[in-house]
Amino acid sequence: MANHNHGAGDLIVEVAYATPGVQALVTLKLPDGATVQQAIEASGFLTHFPDIDLAVNPVGIFGKVCSLDQALKPADRVEIYRPLLHDPKDARRQRAVKK
């Protein structure tokens, strides 16, 4: 099978982050074996969005939460999620107590 337009061992991936007012998406070319964290660092989002804290913000690939050291596959979309302000279980419990 021919390898079109990419050097051997290159990964093309996307990194996405959204806030209520902004949706950011960047396409990156990374070396084979790159991780979720390396893609996020290469995206520049940590500089552009200082509210992102990788110790707090969950991350995932195509909507499935994963670890920062997860190895990427070609065409993966890395997503940085905003932390939940309230735990849904706690919120349900609090509503139940009020009733």
CSV table of C-alpha atoms in Angstrom, one decimal:
chain,number,residue,atom,x,y,z
A,1,MET,CA,0.0,0.0,0.0
A,2,ALA,CA,1.4,3.4,-0.9
A,3,ASN,CA,2.0,6.0,1.7
A,4,HIS,CA,0.5,9.2,0.3
A,5,ASN,CA,2.0,12.6,1.1
A,6,HIS,CA,3.4,11.7,4.5
A,7,GLY,CA,6.8,10.7,5.6
A,8,ALA,CA,7.1,7.2,7.1
A,9,GLY,CA,6.2,7.3,10.7
A,10,ASP,CA,4.2,10.5,10.6
A,11,LEU,CA,0.8,10.8,12.4
A,12,ILE,CA,-1.8,13.3,11.3
A,13,VAL,CA,-4.1,14.0,14.3
A,14,GLU,CA,-6.4,16.8,15.5
A,15,VAL,CA,-6.6,18.5,18.8
A,16,ALA,CA,-9.9,20.1,19.9
A,17,TYR,CA,-11.0,22.3,22.8
A,18,ALA,CA,-14.2,24.2,23.3
A,19,THR,CA,-15.4,26.8,25.8
A,20,PRO,CA,-19.0,28.2,25.7
A,21,GLY,CA,-17.7,31.0,23.4
A,22,VAL,CA,-14.8,29.4,21.4
A,23,GLN,CA,-14.3,26.2,19.5
A,24,ALA,CA,-10.7,25.5,18.6
A,25,LEU,CA,-9.4,22.7,16.4
A,26,VAL,CA,-5.9,22.2,15.0
A,27,THR,CA,-4.5,19.6,12.8
A,28,LEU,CA,-0.9,18.4,13.6
A,29,LYS,CA,1.7,16.2,12.1
A,30,LEU,CA,3.5,14.3,14.8
A,31,PRO,CA,6.1,11.6,14.9
A,32,ASP,CA,4.9,8.0,15.2
A,33,GLY,CA,4.4,7.0,18.8
A,34,ALA,CA,3.4,10.5,19.9
A,35,THR,CA,1.1,10.6,23.0
A,36,VAL,CA,-2.1,12.6,23.8
A,37,GLN,CA,0.0,14.9,26.0
A,38,GLN,CA,2.5,15.6,23.2
A,39,ALA,CA,-0.3,16.5,20.8
A,40,ILE,CA,-1.8,18.9,23.3
A,41,GLU,CA,1.5,20.5,23.9
A,42,ALA,CA,2.2,20.8,20.2
A,43,SER,CA,-1.3,22.3,19.6
A,44,GLY,CA,-0.4,25.5,21.5
A,45,PHE,CA,-3.7,25.4,23.4
A,46,LEU,CA,-1.9,25.4,26.8
A,47,THR,CA,-0.6,28.9,25.9
A,48,HIS,CA,-3.8,30.2,24.2
A,49,PHE,CA,-6.2,28.8,26.9
A,50,PRO,CA,-4.5,29.3,30.3
A,51,ASP,CA,-7.5,27.8,32.0
A,52,ILE,CA,-6.5,24.4,30.7
A,53,ASP,CA,-4.8,22.4,33.5
A,54,LEU,CA,-3.9,18.9,32.4
A,55,ALA,CA,-3.9,17.8,36.1
A,56,VAL,CA,-7.7,18.8,36.2
A,57,ASN,CA,-9.1,18.7,32.7
A,58,PRO,CA,-10.0,15.3,31.5
A,59,VAL,CA,-8.8,14.4,28.0
A,60,GLY,CA,-10.0,11.8,25.4
A,61,ILE,CA,-10.0,10.6,21.9
A,62,PHE,CA,-13.3,10.8,20.0
A,63,GLY,CA,-15.3,11.3,23.1
A,64,LYS,CA,-13.7,8.4,25.1
A,65,VAL,CA,-11.7,9.6,28.1
A,66,CYS,CA,-8.1,8.4,28.1
A,67,SER,CA,-4.8,9.1,29.8
A,68,LEU,CA,-2.2,11.7,28.8
A,69,ASP,CA,0.3,8.9,27.9
A,70,GLN,CA,-2.1,7.2,25.5
A,71,ALA,CA,-0.3,6.6,22.2
A,72,LEU,CA,-2.0,8.1,19.2
A,73,LYS,CA,-3.2,6.5,16.0
A,74,PRO,CA,-3.5,8.2,12.6
A,75,ALA,CA,-6.5,10.5,12.3
A,76,ASP,CA,-7.2,10.5,16.0
A,77,ARG,CA,-9.0,13.5,17.4
A,78,VAL,CA,-7.7,14.5,20.9
A,79,GLU,CA,-10.2,16.3,22.9
A,80,ILE,CA,-9.6,18.4,26.0
A,81,TYR,CA,-12.7,18.6,28.2
A,82,ARG,CA,-13.6,21.2,30.7
A,83,PRO,CA,-13.9,19.9,34.3
A,84,LEU,CA,-17.5,19.5,35.5
A,85,LEU,CA,-18.4,22.3,37.9
A,86,HIS,CA,-20.7,19.9,39.9
A,87,ASP,CA,-20.6,16.2,40.1
A,88,PRO,CA,-23.9,15.0,38.5
A,89,LYS,CA,-24.4,12.5,41.4
A,90,ASP,CA,-23.9,15.2,44.0
A,91,ALA,CA,-26.3,17.5,42.1
A,92,ARG,CA,-29.0,14.8,42.0
A,93,ARG,CA,-28.5,14.1,45.7
A,94,GLN,CA,-28.8,17.8,46.6
A,95,ARG,CA,-32.0,18.2,44.5
A,96,ALA,CA,-33.4,15.1,46.2
A,97,VAL,CA,-32.6,16.5,49.7
A,98,LYS,CA,-34.4,19.8,48.8
A,99,LYS,CA,-37.6,17.9,47.9
